[in-house]
Coordinates of C-alpha atoms in Angstrom, one line a residue:
M1 CA -0.1 0.3 0.1
R2 CA 2.8 2.3 0.7
S3 CA 4.5 1.6 -2.8
I4 CA 1.5 2.9 -4.6
A5 CA 0.6 5.8 -2.5
S6 CA 3.5 7.1 -2.3
P7 CA 4.5 8.0 -5.9
R8 CA 0.9 9.6 -6.7
L9 CA 1.6 12.1 -3.8
G10 CA 3.3 15.5 -4.1
P11 CA 7.2 15.9 -2.7
W12 CA 5.7 17.5 0.5
L13 CA 2.9 14.5 1.2
T14 CA 5.5 11.9 0.3
S15 CA 7.9 13.2 3.0
L16 CA 5.0 13.4 5.6
F17 CA 4.2 9.9 4.5
Q18 CA 7.6 8.5 5.4
V19 CA 7.5 10.5 8.5
F20 CA 4.2 9.2 9.5
S21 CA 5.3 5.7 8.7
T22 CA 8.0 5.5 11.0
R23 CA 6.3 3.7 13.8
D24 CA 7.6 2.7 17.6
D25 CA 8.0 -1.0 17.1
H26 CA 7.5 -1.3 20.8
A27 CA 4.1 0.6 20.9
G28 CA 2.8 -0.4 17.4
F29 CA 2.0 3.1 16.3
S30 CA 3.8 6.4 14.9
T31 CA 5.0 8.4 18.2
T32 CA 5.6 11.3 15.7
L33 CA 2.3 11.6 14.7
A34 CA 0.8 11.1 18.0
I35 CA 2.5 14.3 18.9
Y36 CA 2.0 16.1 16.0
I37 CA -2.0 15.6 16.2
A38 CA -1.5 15.9 20.2
R39 CA -0.2 19.7 19.5
Q40 CA -2.7 20.7 17.0
F41 CA -5.6 19.4 19.0
M42 CA -4.2 21.3 22.1
L43 CA -3.6 24.8 20.1
S44 CA -6.9 24.3 18.1
T45 CA -8.9 23.4 21.6
L46 CA -7.3 26.3 24.0
S47 CA -7.6 28.8 21.4
M48 CA -11.1 28.1 21.1
V49 CA -11.7 27.9 25.0
L50 CA -10.1 31.1 25.4
A51 CA -12.0 32.7 22.4
L52 CA -15.6 31.5 23.9
T53 CA -14.5 32.5 27.3
G54 CA -13.7 35.9 26.1
L55 CA -16.9 36.0 24.5
V56 CA -19.0 35.2 27.4
S57 CA -17.1 37.1 29.8
L58 CA -17.9 40.1 27.4
F59 CA -21.2 39.9 27.9
D60 CA -21.0 39.3 31.4
F61 CA -19.0 42.8 31.5
I62 CA -21.9 44.2 29.9
D63 CA -24.1 43.0 32.3
L64 CA -22.6 43.9 35.5
L65 CA -22.1 47.8 33.6
R66 CA -25.9 47.8 33.1
R67 CA -26.8 47.0 36.7
A68 CA -23.9 49.1 38.1
A69 CA -25.2 51.9 36.1
T70 CA -28.0 52.4 38.6
R71 CA -25.5 52.7 41.3
P72 CA -23.3 55.7 41.3
N73 CA -21.2 55.0 44.2
V74 CA -19.8 51.8 42.2
P75 CA -16.5 52.5 40.6
A76 CA -15.9 50.8 37.0
S77 CA -12.9 49.3 38.7
L78 CA -15.3 47.2 40.9
V79 CA -17.0 45.7 37.9
V80 CA -13.9 44.7 36.3
K81 CA -12.7 43.2 39.2
I82 CA -16.1 40.9 39.5
A83 CA -16.0 40.2 35.8
A84 CA -12.5 39.0 36.2
L85 CA -13.2 37.0 39.1
H86 CA -16.0 35.1 36.7
V87 CA -13.2 34.1 34.4
P88 CA -12.1 30.6 35.8
Y89 CA -15.8 29.8 36.2
Y90 CA -16.6 30.5 32.7
I91 CA -13.7 28.6 31.6
I92 CA -15.3 25.3 32.9
Y93 CA -18.7 26.3 31.5
V94 CA -17.3 26.5 27.8
L95 CA -15.1 23.9 28.1
P96 CA -17.0 21.1 26.3
F97 CA -18.0 23.5 23.5
G98 CA -14.1 24.3 23.5
I99 CA -13.0 21.1 22.9
L100 CA -16.1 20.0 20.5
L101 CA -15.3 23.3 18.4
G102 CA -11.7 22.9 18.4
G103 CA -11.6 19.4 17.4
I104 CA -13.6 19.8 14.6
V105 CA -11.4 23.1 13.3
C106 CA -8.4 20.8 14.2
F107 CA -9.5 17.6 12.6
S108 CA -11.0 19.3 9.5
R109 CA -7.7 21.3 8.8
L110 CA -6.0 18.1 9.2
T111 CA -8.1 16.0 6.5
R112 CA -8.4 19.0 4.0
S113 CA -4.4 19.1 3.9
S114 CA -4.7 15.5 3.2
E115 CA -2.4 14.5 6.5
L116 CA -5.0 12.4 8.1
I117 CA -5.1 10.7 4.3
V118 CA -1.5 10.0 4.7
A119 CA -1.5 8.5 7.8
R120 CA -4.7 6.1 6.7
A121 CA -2.8 5.5 4.1
A122 CA 0.5 4.3 6.2
G123 CA -1.4 1.8 7.9
I124 CA -3.0 3.8 10.9
S125 CA -6.2 3.3 11.7
A126 CA -8.4 6.3 13.3
W127 CA -8.5 4.6 16.8
Q128 CA -4.8 4.7 16.8
F129 CA -4.4 8.5 15.7
L130 CA -7.3 9.4 18.0
A131 CA -5.4 8.1 20.9
S132 CA -3.2 11.1 21.6
P133 CA -6.2 13.5 21.6
L134 CA -8.5 11.7 23.4
A135 CA -5.7 11.5 26.5
C136 CA -5.2 15.4 25.6
A137 CA -8.8 15.7 26.4
L138 CA -9.3 13.7 29.3
L139 CA -6.4 15.3 30.9
T140 CA -7.6 18.7 30.2
G141 CA -10.8 18.0 31.7
L142 CA -9.1 16.1 34.9
L143 CA -6.9 19.5 35.6
T144 CA -9.8 21.5 35.1
T145 CA -11.8 19.4 37.7
T146 CA -9.6 19.2 40.2
G147 CA -7.2 22.6 39.6
I148 CA -9.5 25.0 37.8
S149 CA -12.5 24.3 39.8
A150 CA -10.8 24.8 43.5
L151 CA -9.4 28.0 41.6
S152 CA -12.9 29.0 40.0
S153 CA -14.5 28.2 43.7
N154 CA -12.7 30.8 45.4
M155 CA -12.7 33.3 42.9
F156 CA -16.3 32.9 42.6
R157 CA -17.2 33.2 46.1
S158 CA -15.5 36.5 46.3
A159 CA -17.4 37.4 43.3
E160 CA -20.8 36.8 44.8
M161 CA -19.7 38.5 48.2
L162 CA -18.8 41.7 46.0
D163 CA -22.0 41.2 43.7
Q164 CA -24.3 40.7 46.9
T165 CA -22.6 43.8 48.7
Y166 CA -22.8 46.6 45.9
L167 CA -25.1 46.0 42.8
R168 CA -27.8 43.7 44.6
T169 CA -30.3 44.6 47.2
G170 CA -30.7 42.7 50.7
G171 CA -28.9 41.6 53.4
G172 CA -27.6 38.1 52.2
P173 CA -28.8 34.8 51.3
L174 CA -30.6 34.0 54.1
T175 CA -32.5 37.6 53.4
L176 CA -33.2 36.9 50.3
N177 CA -34.7 33.2 51.0
G178 CA -36.6 34.3 54.4
G179 CA -39.1 32.4 55.9
A180 CA -38.9 29.4 58.8
L181 CA -35.8 27.5 58.9
W182 CA -35.5 23.8 59.5
L183 CA -32.2 21.8 60.1
R184 CA -31.7 18.2 61.3
Q185 CA -28.5 17.7 63.3
S186 CA -26.6 15.2 65.9
D187 CA -27.3 15.4 69.4
D188 CA -25.4 13.3 71.9
G189 CA -26.7 15.1 74.9
L190 CA -29.3 13.0 76.0
V191 CA -28.8 9.8 74.4
P192 CA -26.0 8.1 71.9
H193 CA -27.0 8.7 68.2
G194 CA -29.5 11.3 69.3
V195 CA -30.9 13.9 66.6
A196 CA -32.0 17.0 67.3
I197 CA -34.8 19.1 64.8
L198 CA -34.5 22.8 65.2
H199 CA -37.5 25.1 63.6
A200 CA -37.3 28.9 63.9
Q201 CA -40.1 31.1 62.6
D202 CA -38.0 33.7 61.9
V203 CA -34.2 34.3 60.8
H204 CA -31.9 37.3 60.5
L205 CA -28.4 37.8 59.7
V206 CA -27.3 40.6 61.2
N207 CA -23.6 41.8 61.5
G208 CA -22.4 38.6 60.7
A209 CA -24.6 36.9 63.5
L210 CA -27.4 34.5 63.0
N211 CA -30.5 35.4 64.8
V212 CA -33.6 33.4 65.1
S213 CA -36.8 33.7 66.9
G214 CA -39.5 31.4 67.8
V215 CA -37.4 28.2 68.4
S216 CA -38.8 25.0 69.0
I217 CA -36.4 22.3 69.1
F218 CA -37.5 18.2 69.2
R219 CA -34.6 15.9 70.8
L220 CA -35.4 12.5 69.5
D221 CA -33.5 9.2 70.3
D222 CA -31.8 7.0 67.4
R223 CA -34.9 5.6 66.6
D224 CA -36.7 8.8 66.3
R225 CA -38.5 9.0 69.4
L226 CA -39.5 12.4 71.2
I227 CA -37.5 12.5 74.4
L228 CA -38.3 16.5 75.1
R229 CA -39.4 19.5 73.5
V230 CA -37.6 22.6 73.8
E231 CA -39.1 26.1 73.3
S232 CA -37.7 29.6 73.2
P233 CA -38.9 32.8 72.2
N234 CA -35.0 34.0 70.8
G235 CA -31.8 33.0 70.0
A236 CA -28.7 32.9 68.0
L237 CA -26.0 30.7 66.6
G238 CA -22.7 31.1 68.3
D239 CA -19.1 29.3 67.7
H240 CA -20.7 25.7 66.8
Q241 CA -23.7 25.9 69.2
W242 CA -27.3 27.3 69.5
L243 CA -27.4 30.1 72.1
L244 CA -31.0 30.2 73.4
H245 CA -32.8 32.7 76.0
D246 CA -35.7 32.1 78.4
T247 CA -35.9 28.6 77.6
S248 CA -39.0 26.2 78.3
V249 CA -38.5 22.2 78.4
L250 CA -41.5 19.6 77.7
H251 CA -41.2 16.4 78.7
P252 CA -43.8 13.9 77.2
D253 CA -47.0 14.0 79.9
H254 CA -45.3 17.0 81.8
L255 CA -45.9 20.4 82.2
P256 CA -43.4 22.9 80.6
Q257 CA -40.4 23.6 82.9
K258 CA -38.4 27.0 82.6
I259 CA -34.7 26.5 82.7
G260 CA -33.7 29.8 81.5
D261 CA -30.4 30.2 78.9
M262 CA -29.5 27.0 77.1
T263 CA -26.8 25.7 74.6
L264 CA -27.2 23.4 72.1
P265 CA -23.8 21.8 70.4
S266 CA -24.3 21.8 66.6
D267 CA -22.0 21.3 63.8
L268 CA -22.9 24.3 61.9
T269 CA -21.5 27.8 61.8
V270 CA -22.7 31.2 60.1
G271 CA -20.4 30.8 57.1
R272 CA -21.9 27.1 56.5
V273 CA -25.2 28.2 56.8
Q274 CA -24.8 31.0 54.4
E275 CA -23.0 28.7 51.9
S276 CA -26.2 25.9 52.7
F277 CA -27.9 29.0 50.5
A278 CA -25.4 29.9 48.4
S279 CA -24.4 28.5 44.9
P280 CA -22.6 25.3 44.8
D281 CA -20.1 26.9 42.5
T282 CA -18.9 28.6 45.6
L283 CA -17.4 24.9 46.6
S284 CA -14.3 23.3 45.1
V285 CA -14.7 19.7 44.0
F286 CA -13.0 18.7 47.4
A287 CA -15.1 20.5 50.0
L288 CA -18.3 19.2 48.2
P289 CA -18.5 15.7 49.5
G290 CA -18.1 16.7 53.4
F291 CA -20.0 19.7 53.1
I292 CA -23.2 17.6 51.4
N293 CA -22.8 15.3 54.3
L294 CA -23.3 18.2 56.5
L295 CA -26.1 19.4 54.6
E296 CA -27.9 16.3 54.7
R297 CA -27.2 15.7 58.5
S298 CA -28.6 19.3 59.2
G299 CA -31.5 18.4 57.1
F300 CA -31.0 21.1 54.4
P301 CA -31.4 19.9 50.6
S302 CA -28.4 18.8 49.2
I303 CA -29.8 18.0 45.6
R304 CA -28.0 21.2 43.9
H305 CA -24.5 20.6 45.5
R306 CA -24.8 16.3 44.6
L307 CA -25.6 17.5 41.0
H308 CA -22.8 20.0 40.8
F309 CA -20.2 17.3 42.5
Q310 CA -21.2 14.6 40.1
S311 CA -20.9 16.9 36.9
L312 CA -17.6 18.1 38.0
L313 CA -16.5 14.2 38.3
A314 CA -18.1 13.8 34.7
L315 CA -16.5 16.9 33.3
P316 CA -13.0 14.8 32.2
I317 CA -15.1 12.2 30.5
L318 CA -17.4 14.6 28.9
A319 CA -14.4 16.3 27.5
G320 CA -12.9 13.1 25.8
T321 CA -16.7 12.5 24.4
M322 CA -16.7 16.1 22.8
A323 CA -13.2 15.1 21.4
L324 CA -14.6 12.1 19.8
V325 CA -17.6 13.7 18.7
S326 CA -15.6 16.4 16.8
A327 CA -13.7 13.3 15.3
G328 CA -16.4 11.7 14.1
F329 CA -18.0 14.9 12.2
S330 CA -14.8 16.2 10.9
M331 CA -12.7 13.5 9.3
R332 CA -14.8 13.0 6.2
P333 CA -12.6 12.8 3.3
T334 CA -13.4 16.2 1.0
R335 CA -13.9 14.1 -2.1
R336 CA -16.9 12.6 -0.8
G337 CA -18.6 16.1 -0.5
G338 CA -21.0 17.1 2.1
V339 CA -18.3 18.3 4.4
A340 CA -20.0 21.6 5.1
R341 CA -23.1 19.6 6.4
M342 CA -21.4 17.1 8.5
L343 CA -19.5 20.0 10.3
G344 CA -23.1 21.7 10.8
S345 CA -24.1 18.5 11.7
G346 CA -21.4 18.5 14.6
I347 CA -21.9 21.9 15.7
A348 CA -25.8 21.1 16.0
A349 CA -24.9 17.5 17.9
G350 CA -23.2 19.7 20.5
F351 CA -25.9 22.2 21.1
A352 CA -28.1 19.2 21.4
L353 CA -25.9 18.0 24.3
F354 CA -26.0 20.8 25.9
T355 CA -29.7 21.1 25.5
I356 CA -30.0 17.5 27.1
S357 CA -27.7 18.3 29.8
K358 CA -29.5 21.4 30.8
V359 CA -32.9 19.3 30.8
A360 CA -31.6 16.6 32.8
E361 CA -30.0 19.3 35.6
Q362 CA -33.4 20.6 35.8
F363 CA -34.8 17.0 36.2
G364 CA -32.0 16.3 38.5
E365 CA -33.0 19.7 40.6
S366 CA -36.4 18.5 40.9
G367 CA -36.0 15.1 42.4
A368 CA -37.5 13.4 39.0
L369 CA -34.0 11.8 38.2
P370 CA -30.9 10.9 40.8
P371 CA -28.2 13.2 40.4
V372 CA -26.1 10.7 39.4
L373 CA -28.3 10.0 36.6
A374 CA -28.9 13.7 35.7
A375 CA -25.3 14.6 35.4
W376 CA -23.8 11.6 33.5
A377 CA -26.7 10.9 31.1
P378 CA -25.5 13.7 28.5
T379 CA -22.1 12.0 29.2
G380 CA -23.1 8.6 28.0
A381 CA -25.5 9.7 25.0
G382 CA -22.6 11.9 23.7
L383 CA -20.6 8.8 24.2
C384 CA -22.7 6.5 22.1
L385 CA -23.0 9.0 19.3
A386 CA -19.3 9.6 19.1
V387 CA -18.5 6.0 19.4
A388 CA -21.1 5.2 16.7
L389 CA -20.1 7.8 14.3
L390 CA -16.2 6.9 14.3
L391 CA -17.4 2.8 14.0
H392 CA -19.4 3.8 11.0
M393 CA -16.6 5.9 9.5
E394 CA -13.9 3.4 10.1
D395 CA -15.3 -0.3 10.0
G396 CA -18.8 0.8 8.2

C-alpha cells in the first residue's frame, strides 16, 4: 500500500508519509504522528476555549456595567474585578464546547490538507491517531476538575460577595430566602446517636450573627422517638452551638419547665449556613463531599450540591466524549462531499448535548432524576453517538 500511494503524492505529502510511517516497534504506532496531532488538537482547543471564554466574559461585563449604572457609588474598577473573578467559572462552563469546536477545526484542517489521509494510507487506523487527542482531552478535563474548579470556587465566592454587597439589594442569602428555618443535626447530649430537629419561625443575619426567633427544638433518640421539646422566643448561632434565651423544656406527659438560657452543640457555623443557601459553584470538588454530608445531617436540601459534584466528576469523560464527537463529524474525506453539512451537524450535536444536559439538570434539581443519572446521562449519550460515528467511519 505504501509503494502504491507514495508516487501519487506530491513531494511534501510523500515526505510527510515517510515521517508518519516511522513507527515505534514497541508501541505499534507512530510516536511522531501522536505528538503532532496532539499538539494541533491542543492548540485549536485552547484557542477556542479562550475565545469562547472571552466572548462570554464580555457579555458578563456588559451586564455588570448595566447593573452598576443604577448605582453611582460603584466604580468601574469594581465591575472589572467582579468580571475577572468570573473568568475561571466560565472556563469550566465553556470547556466541553471549546473541545468540540476546537476538535472540529483541528480534524477538518488535517483532513483538508490530506495529512490524515496520508496517515490512513500508512496503515494507521482512526482509533490509533485519536488516542493522543483523547488523552489530551481527558487530561484537560481532569486538570479542570481538580485544579481550575478549586480556583474557580474561591474566586466565584469572592465575586458573589462583592456582587451581593454592591450590586444587589438585600442583606445576604438568608434574607433573600426568608421564611422559616428547618434543620436536623446530631445530638448526643441526652442519648448516644440522638437527633435534634430545630425549627425557627424567623431568621435574620445581622452583622455576621445569625439570630432566630420562635425556636422549637425536638430532641429525639436513635429511633426518632421524642425525648423532650425545647421552646425559646429567641436565640442565636454561636461558635458551633445554639444560644437560646428564656428557654422552656417540655417532657412527654409533663408540664413545661423554665430553665432560662440554654446551649445546644451544633456542627453548623454562620458561614456554613450561608453557604448552604449559596450557589454550589462556590465550593470546590474537594469540599463538596463533606459539605453534602453536613447538609444532609442538618436537614438542608443537598440536591444542587450533589448534582454539581457529579457534574464535576463527569467533566473529564465529557471532555473526551466531545473530542470523539468532533472527530466523528470532521474526518470525512473532502472528495466525498457534504463536508459543510457534516461540520454543521457536529456543531448542532454539541448544542443538542448541551440542551440535554440542561434538561437533565432541571429534572435532577426537581428530584425527578437521581443526581448521578442527571449528571452522567448527557455524557453517556454523547459517548454512544461518538462511538457510533467512528465505527461507521472506520469499519462501516
